[in-house]
Amino acid sequence: MSLKSLLLAAATLSSTLPAAAAEPAPQIHYRTADIQDVNVFYREAGPADAPAVLLLHGFGASSHMFRDLIPVLAQRYRVIAPDLPGFGQTTVKQGVAFDYTFDNVATVIDAFTVEKGLDRYAIYVFDYGAPVGWRLAVANPQKITAIVSQNGNAYEEGLSEGWADMRKAWDAPTPENREALRRFNTPDMIKWQYTEGVRDTTLIAPESYQLASAAIARIGVEPQMDLLLDYGSNLRQYPQLHDFFRQYQPPTLAIWGKNDPFFIPAGAEAYKRDNPKAEVRFLDTGHFAIETHGGEIATRMLEFLDRNIAR
């Protein structure tokens, strides 16, 4: 084939490729910030002057769960995903006694958003990230531009029977009831939370749950035990959260793995009670929906944000 023919073929091929394929993916930066004796690890990408999106992970995870979502969002948004205290690469300074409660975790993340200059931002909340995000929203309603909840519960009817042992420990926090929660932190149980309710488990990268288990082994299981025991405090704050929904009516997308063994579909539908314009979408997968349906979540999230966030 002649050079002219090669050039013509290359030009034809490039014209048929999607625009995104011809553009390099935004680079992700891996950084840390010292916040109130906590060294917060976070991932950041996207234009510094673009609307901000804060991604908050949950139990059995870290900002690693957003590894594929961040490059997609960062094409049009400034994206920041911290590891919560007790998770991933975030560490408490040596010699500092950190009290692992949701109030304290939220206080650190709130101060982190100030440090990062997030005066206005959307939040993506998942699992434990939800009660952290809810505290930020209630305390700073003027800062929240939109909410994406991926299996991030906000209503008591969203809790399945799988919370029975936790409820028992909340009502009677005895050493025996606390000890009964330890099994939720084992490698087998962490893996189960990724695979339960998933139609095709070969879609789940094993390093996702392996990294989560490794972090628990490195940081220690007691912070996780403390947070499980403190989760009942989130339910007591639901009335304040529902007041926030009713008063401010934030644009909300609840996109939910409908086979979640912990947060059931009723919890997603409940968003419409206090915010009738909330959008609810169900995916045929489990708790970690982003692991199996990340592409669909990214597409719907971009469309939702583009409709609701002014530039």
JSON list of C-alpha atoms in Angstrom, two decimals, residues 182-306:
[
{"chain": "A", "resi": 182, "resn": "ARG", "atom": "CA", "xyz": [-16.68, -8.58, 64.15]},
{"chain": "A", "resi": 183, "resn": "ARG", "atom": "CA", "xyz": [-17.56, -11.09, 61.43]},
{"chain": "A", "resi": 184, "resn": "PHE", "atom": "CA", "xyz": [-18.63, -8.26, 59.09]},
{"chain": "A", "resi": 185, "resn": "ASN", "atom": "CA", "xyz": [-14.95, -7.30, 58.79]},
{"chain": "A", "resi": 186, "resn": "THR", "atom": "CA", "xyz": [-13.58, -10.69, 57.72]},
{"chain": "A", "resi": 187, "resn": "PRO", "atom": "CA", "xyz": [-12.19, -11.10, 54.16]},
{"chain": "A", "resi": 188, "resn": "ASP", "atom": "CA", "xyz": [-14.94, -13.60, 53.29]},
{"chain": "A", "resi": 189, "resn": "MET", "atom": "CA", "xyz": [-17.67, -11.24, 54.47]},
{"chain": "A", "resi": 190, "resn": "ILE", "atom": "CA", "xyz": [-16.15, -8.28, 52.63]},
{"chain": "A", "resi": 191, "resn": "LYS", "atom": "CA", "xyz": [-16.06, -10.34, 49.44]},
{"chain": "A", "resi": 192, "resn": "TRP", "atom": "CA", "xyz": [-19.67, -11.47, 50.00]},
{"chain": "A", "resi": 193, "resn": "GLN", "atom": "CA", "xyz": [-20.80, -7.86, 50.14]},
{"chain": "A", "resi": 194, "resn": "TYR", "atom": "CA", "xyz": [-19.31, -7.35, 46.68]},
{"chain": "A", "resi": 195, "resn": "THR", "atom": "CA", "xyz": [-20.77, -10.51, 45.13]},
{"chain": "A", "resi": 196, "resn": "GLU", "atom": "CA", "xyz": [-24.17, -10.98, 46.78]},
{"chain": "A", "resi": 197, "resn": "GLY", "atom": "CA", "xyz": [-27.00, -10.17, 44.38]},
{"chain": "A", "resi": 198, "resn": "VAL", "atom": "CA", "xyz": [-24.67, -9.94, 41.37]},
{"chain": "A", "resi": 199, "resn": "ARG", "atom": "CA", "xyz": [-25.74, -11.92, 38.30]},
{"chain": "A", "resi": 200, "resn": "ASP", "atom": "CA", "xyz": [-22.24, -12.29, 36.87]},
{"chain": "A", "resi": 201, "resn": "THR", "atom": "CA", "xyz": [-19.54, -12.13, 39.53]},
{"chain": "A", "resi": 202, "resn": "THR", "atom": "CA", "xyz": [-16.79, -12.36, 36.90]},
{"chain": "A", "resi": 203, "resn": "LEU", "atom": "CA", "xyz": [-17.41, -8.64, 36.34]},
{"chain": "A", "resi": 204, "resn": "ILE", "atom": "CA", "xyz": [-16.01, -7.82, 39.80]},
{"chain": "A", "resi": 205, "resn": "ALA", "atom": "CA", "xyz": [-12.28, -7.19, 39.98]},
{"chain": "A", "resi": 206, "resn": "PRO", "atom": "CA", "xyz": [-10.95, -9.21, 42.94]},
{"chain": "A", "resi": 207, "resn": "GLU", "atom": "CA", "xyz": [-8.51, -6.48, 43.97]},
{"chain": "A", "resi": 208, "resn": "SER", "atom": "CA", "xyz": [-11.50, -4.32, 44.94]},
{"chain": "A", "resi": 209, "resn": "TYR", "atom": "CA", "xyz": [-12.44, -6.43, 47.96]},
{"chain": "A", "resi": 210, "resn": "GLN", "atom": "CA", "xyz": [-8.86, -7.57, 48.54]},
{"chain": "A", "resi": 211, "resn": "LEU", "atom": "CA", "xyz": [-7.67, -3.97, 48.96]},
{"chain": "A", "resi": 212, "resn": "ALA", "atom": "CA", "xyz": [-10.54, -3.27, 51.34]},
{"chain": "A", "resi": 213, "resn": "SER", "atom": "CA", "xyz": [-9.60, -6.26, 53.48]},
{"chain": "A", "resi": 214, "resn": "ALA", "atom": "CA", "xyz": [-5.93, -5.31, 53.39]},
{"chain": "A", "resi": 215, "resn": "ALA", "atom": "CA", "xyz": [-6.78, -1.81, 54.66]},
{"chain": "A", "resi": 216, "resn": "ILE", "atom": "CA", "xyz": [-8.73, -3.26, 57.57]},
{"chain": "A", "resi": 217, "resn": "ALA", "atom": "CA", "xyz": [-5.79, -5.52, 58.42]},
{"chain": "A", "resi": 218, "resn": "ARG", "atom": "CA", "xyz": [-3.37, -2.58, 58.22]},
{"chain": "A", "resi": 219, "resn": "ILE", "atom": "CA", "xyz": [-5.43, 0.04, 60.08]},
{"chain": "A", "resi": 220, "resn": "GLY", "atom": "CA", "xyz": [-7.08, -2.38, 62.51]},
{"chain": "A", "resi": 221, "resn": "VAL", "atom": "CA", "xyz": [-10.56, -3.76, 62.91]},
{"chain": "A", "resi": 222, "resn": "GLU", "atom": "CA", "xyz": [-11.54, -1.71, 65.96]},
{"chain": "A", "resi": 223, "resn": "PRO", "atom": "CA", "xyz": [-12.25, 1.52, 64.01]},
{"chain": "A", "resi": 224, "resn": "GLN", "atom": "CA", "xyz": [-14.63, -0.50, 61.86]},
{"chain": "A", "resi": 225, "resn": "MET", "atom": "CA", "xyz": [-16.28, -1.97, 64.94]},
{"chain": "A", "resi": 226, "resn": "ASP", "atom": "CA", "xyz": [-16.71, 1.54, 66.37]},
{"chain": "A", "resi": 227, "resn": "LEU", "atom": "CA", "xyz": [-18.38, 2.78, 63.20]},
{"chain": "A", "resi": 228, "resn": "LEU", "atom": "CA", "xyz": [-20.73, -0.20, 63.00]},
{"chain": "A", "resi": 229, "resn": "LEU", "atom": "CA", "xyz": [-21.76, 0.45, 66.57]},
{"chain": "A", "resi": 230, "resn": "ASP", "atom": "CA", "xyz": [-22.22, 4.17, 65.87]},
{"chain": "A", "resi": 231, "resn": "TYR", "atom": "CA", "xyz": [-24.31, 3.70, 62.73]},
{"chain": "A", "resi": 232, "resn": "GLY", "atom": "CA", "xyz": [-27.49, 3.94, 64.81]},
{"chain": "A", "resi": 233, "resn": "SER", "atom": "CA", "xyz": [-26.72, 7.64, 65.32]},
{"chain": "A", "resi": 234, "resn": "ASN", "atom": "CA", "xyz": [-27.43, 8.18, 61.63]},
{"chain": "A", "resi": 235, "resn": "LEU", "atom": "CA", "xyz": [-31.03, 7.07, 62.00]},
{"chain": "A", "resi": 236, "resn": "ARG", "atom": "CA", "xyz": [-31.57, 9.61, 64.77]},
{"chain": "A", "resi": 237, "resn": "GLN", "atom": "CA", "xyz": [-30.46, 12.34, 62.38]},
{"chain": "A", "resi": 238, "resn": "TYR", "atom": "CA", "xyz": [-32.85, 11.36, 59.59]},
{"chain": "A", "resi": 239, "resn": "PRO", "atom": "CA", "xyz": [-35.52, 13.95, 60.60]},
{"chain": "A", "resi": 240, "resn": "GLN", "atom": "CA", "xyz": [-33.00, 16.78, 60.08]},
{"chain": "A", "resi": 241, "resn": "LEU", "atom": "CA", "xyz": [-32.02, 15.32, 56.73]},
{"chain": "A", "resi": 242, "resn": "HIS", "atom": "CA", "xyz": [-35.63, 15.03, 55.59]},
{"chain": "A", "resi": 243, "resn": "ASP", "atom": "CA", "xyz": [-36.19, 18.66, 56.58]},
{"chain": "A", "resi": 244, "resn": "PHE", "atom": "CA", "xyz": [-33.22, 19.54, 54.35]},
{"chain": "A", "resi": 245, "resn": "PHE", "atom": "CA", "xyz": [-34.74, 17.61, 51.44]},
{"chain": "A", "resi": 246, "resn": "ARG", "atom": "CA", "xyz": [-38.13, 19.30, 51.86]},
{"chain": "A", "resi": 247, "resn": "GLN", "atom": "CA", "xyz": [-36.78, 22.81, 52.27]},
{"chain": "A", "resi": 248, "resn": "TYR", "atom": "CA", "xyz": [-34.06, 22.85, 49.62]},
{"chain": "A", "resi": 249, "resn": "GLN", "atom": "CA", "xyz": [-35.29, 20.22, 47.12]},
{"chain": "A", "resi": 250, "resn": "PRO", "atom": "CA", "xyz": [-31.76, 19.48, 45.85]},
{"chain": "A", "resi": 251, "resn": "PRO", "atom": "CA", "xyz": [-31.58, 17.78, 42.44]},
{"chain": "A", "resi": 252, "resn": "THR", "atom": "CA", "xyz": [-31.33, 14.12, 43.42]},
{"chain": "A", "resi": 253, "resn": "LEU", "atom": "CA", "xyz": [-30.59, 10.91, 41.54]},
{"chain": "A", "resi": 254, "resn": "ALA", "atom": "CA", "xyz": [-30.94, 7.67, 43.50]},
{"chain": "A", "resi": 255, "resn": "ILE", "atom": "CA", "xyz": [-29.33, 4.96, 41.38]},
{"chain": "A", "resi": 256, "resn": "TRP", "atom": "CA", "xyz": [-29.58, 1.66, 43.19]},
{"chain": "A", "resi": 257, "resn": "GLY", "atom": "CA", "xyz": [-28.41, -1.93, 42.99]},
{"chain": "A", "resi": 258, "resn": "LYS", "atom": "CA", "xyz": [-31.82, -3.48, 43.63]},
{"chain": "A", "resi": 259, "resn": "ASN", "atom": "CA", "xyz": [-30.39, -6.76, 44.99]},
{"chain": "A", "resi": 260, "resn": "ASP", "atom": "CA", "xyz": [-28.48, -5.05, 47.80]},
{"chain": "A", "resi": 261, "resn": "PRO", "atom": "CA", "xyz": [-28.63, -7.27, 50.91]},
{"chain": "A", "resi": 262, "resn": "PHE", "atom": "CA", "xyz": [-28.41, -4.25, 53.24]},
{"chain": "A", "resi": 263, "resn": "PHE", "atom": "CA", "xyz": [-30.12, -1.27, 51.58]},
{"chain": "A", "resi": 264, "resn": "ILE", "atom": "CA", "xyz": [-33.31, -2.36, 49.86]},
{"chain": "A", "resi": 265, "resn": "PRO", "atom": "CA", "xyz": [-35.21, -0.60, 47.03]},
{"chain": "A", "resi": 266, "resn": "ALA", "atom": "CA", "xyz": [-37.75, 0.95, 49.41]},
{"chain": "A", "resi": 267, "resn": "GLY", "atom": "CA", "xyz": [-34.96, 3.22, 50.60]},
{"chain": "A", "resi": 268, "resn": "ALA", "atom": "CA", "xyz": [-34.46, 4.56, 47.08]},
{"chain": "A", "resi": 269, "resn": "GLU", "atom": "CA", "xyz": [-38.16, 5.12, 46.46]},
{"chain": "A", "resi": 270, "resn": "ALA", "atom": "CA", "xyz": [-38.46, 6.97, 49.78]},
{"chain": "A", "resi": 271, "resn": "TYR", "atom": "CA", "xyz": [-36.47, 9.92, 48.40]},
{"chain": "A", "resi": 272, "resn": "LYS", "atom": "CA", "xyz": [-39.58, 10.97, 46.47]},
{"chain": "A", "resi": 273, "resn": "ARG", "atom": "CA", "xyz": [-41.54, 11.48, 49.67]},
{"chain": "A", "resi": 274, "resn": "ASP", "atom": "CA", "xyz": [-39.63, 14.58, 50.72]},
{"chain": "A", "resi": 275, "resn": "ASN", "atom": "CA", "xyz": [-38.33, 15.53, 47.29]},
{"chain": "A", "resi": 276, "resn": "PRO", "atom": "CA", "xyz": [-40.96, 14.66, 44.64]},
{"chain": "A", "resi": 277, "resn": "LYS", "atom": "CA", "xyz": [-38.58, 15.57, 41.81]},
{"chain": "A", "resi": 278, "resn": "ALA", "atom": "CA", "xyz": [-36.00, 13.00, 42.89]},
{"chain": "A", "resi": 279, "resn": "GLU", "atom": "CA", "xyz": [-35.10, 10.56, 40.13]},
{"chain": "A", "resi": 280, "resn": "VAL", "atom": "CA", "xyz": [-34.89, 6.86, 40.98]},
{"chain": "A", "resi": 281, "resn": "ARG", "atom": "CA", "xyz": [-33.20, 4.24, 38.82]},
{"chain": "A", "resi": 282, "resn": "PHE", "atom": "CA", "xyz": [-32.72, 0.56, 39.65]},
{"chain": "A", "resi": 283, "resn": "LEU", "atom": "CA", "xyz": [-29.93, -1.68, 38.41]},
{"chain": "A", "resi": 284, "resn": "ASP", "atom": "CA", "xyz": [-30.03, -5.48, 38.40]},
{"chain": "A", "resi": 285, "resn": "THR", "atom": "CA", "xyz": [-27.03, -5.91, 40.68]},
{"chain": "A", "resi": 286, "resn": "GLY", "atom": "CA", "xyz": [-25.95, -5.82, 44.31]},
{"chain": "A", "resi": 287, "resn": "HIS", "atom": "CA", "xyz": [-24.56, -3.41, 46.89]},
{"chain": "A", "resi": 288, "resn": "PHE", "atom": "CA", "xyz": [-21.43, -2.36, 44.96]},
{"chain": "A", "resi": 289, "resn": "ALA", "atom": "CA", "xyz": [-23.35, -1.45, 41.82]},
{"chain": "A", "resi": 290, "resn": "ILE", "atom": "CA", "xyz": [-20.49, 0.64, 40.48]},
{"chain": "A", "resi": 291, "resn": "GLU", "atom": "CA", "xyz": [-18.35, -2.49, 40.15]},
{"chain": "A", "resi": 292, "resn": "THR", "atom": "CA", "xyz": [-20.73, -4.15, 37.66]},
{"chain": "A", "resi": 293, "resn": "HIS", "atom": "CA", "xyz": [-22.65, -1.19, 36.18]},
{"chain": "A", "resi": 294, "resn": "GLY", "atom": "CA", "xyz": [-20.04, 1.55, 36.31]},
{"chain": "A", "resi": 295, "resn": "GLY", "atom": "CA", "xyz": [-20.56, 2.55, 32.69]},
{"chain": "A", "resi": 296, "resn": "GLU", "atom": "CA", "xyz": [-24.30, 3.00, 33.08]},
{"chain": "A", "resi": 297, "resn": "ILE", "atom": "CA", "xyz": [-23.86, 4.91, 36.35]},
{"chain": "A", "resi": 298, "resn": "ALA", "atom": "CA", "xyz": [-21.32, 7.23, 34.73]},
{"chain": "A", "resi": 299, "resn": "THR", "atom": "CA", "xyz": [-23.58, 7.90, 31.73]},
{"chain": "A", "resi": 300, "resn": "ARG", "atom": "CA", "xyz": [-26.65, 8.62, 33.83]},
{"chain": "A", "resi": 301, "resn": "MET", "atom": "CA", "xyz": [-24.66, 10.70, 36.29]},
{"chain": "A", "resi": 302, "resn": "LEU", "atom": "CA", "xyz": [-23.16, 12.91, 33.59]},
{"chain": "A", "resi": 303, "resn": "GLU", "atom": "CA", "xyz": [-26.55, 13.47, 32.01]},
{"chain": "A", "resi": 304, "resn": "PHE", "atom": "CA", "xyz": [-28.05, 14.27, 35.41]},
{"chain": "A", "resi": 305, "resn": "LEU", "atom": "CA", "xyz": [-25.29, 16.68, 36.42]},
{"chain": "A", "resi": 306, "resn": "ASP", "atom": "CA", "xyz": [-25.29, 18.43, 33.05]}
]
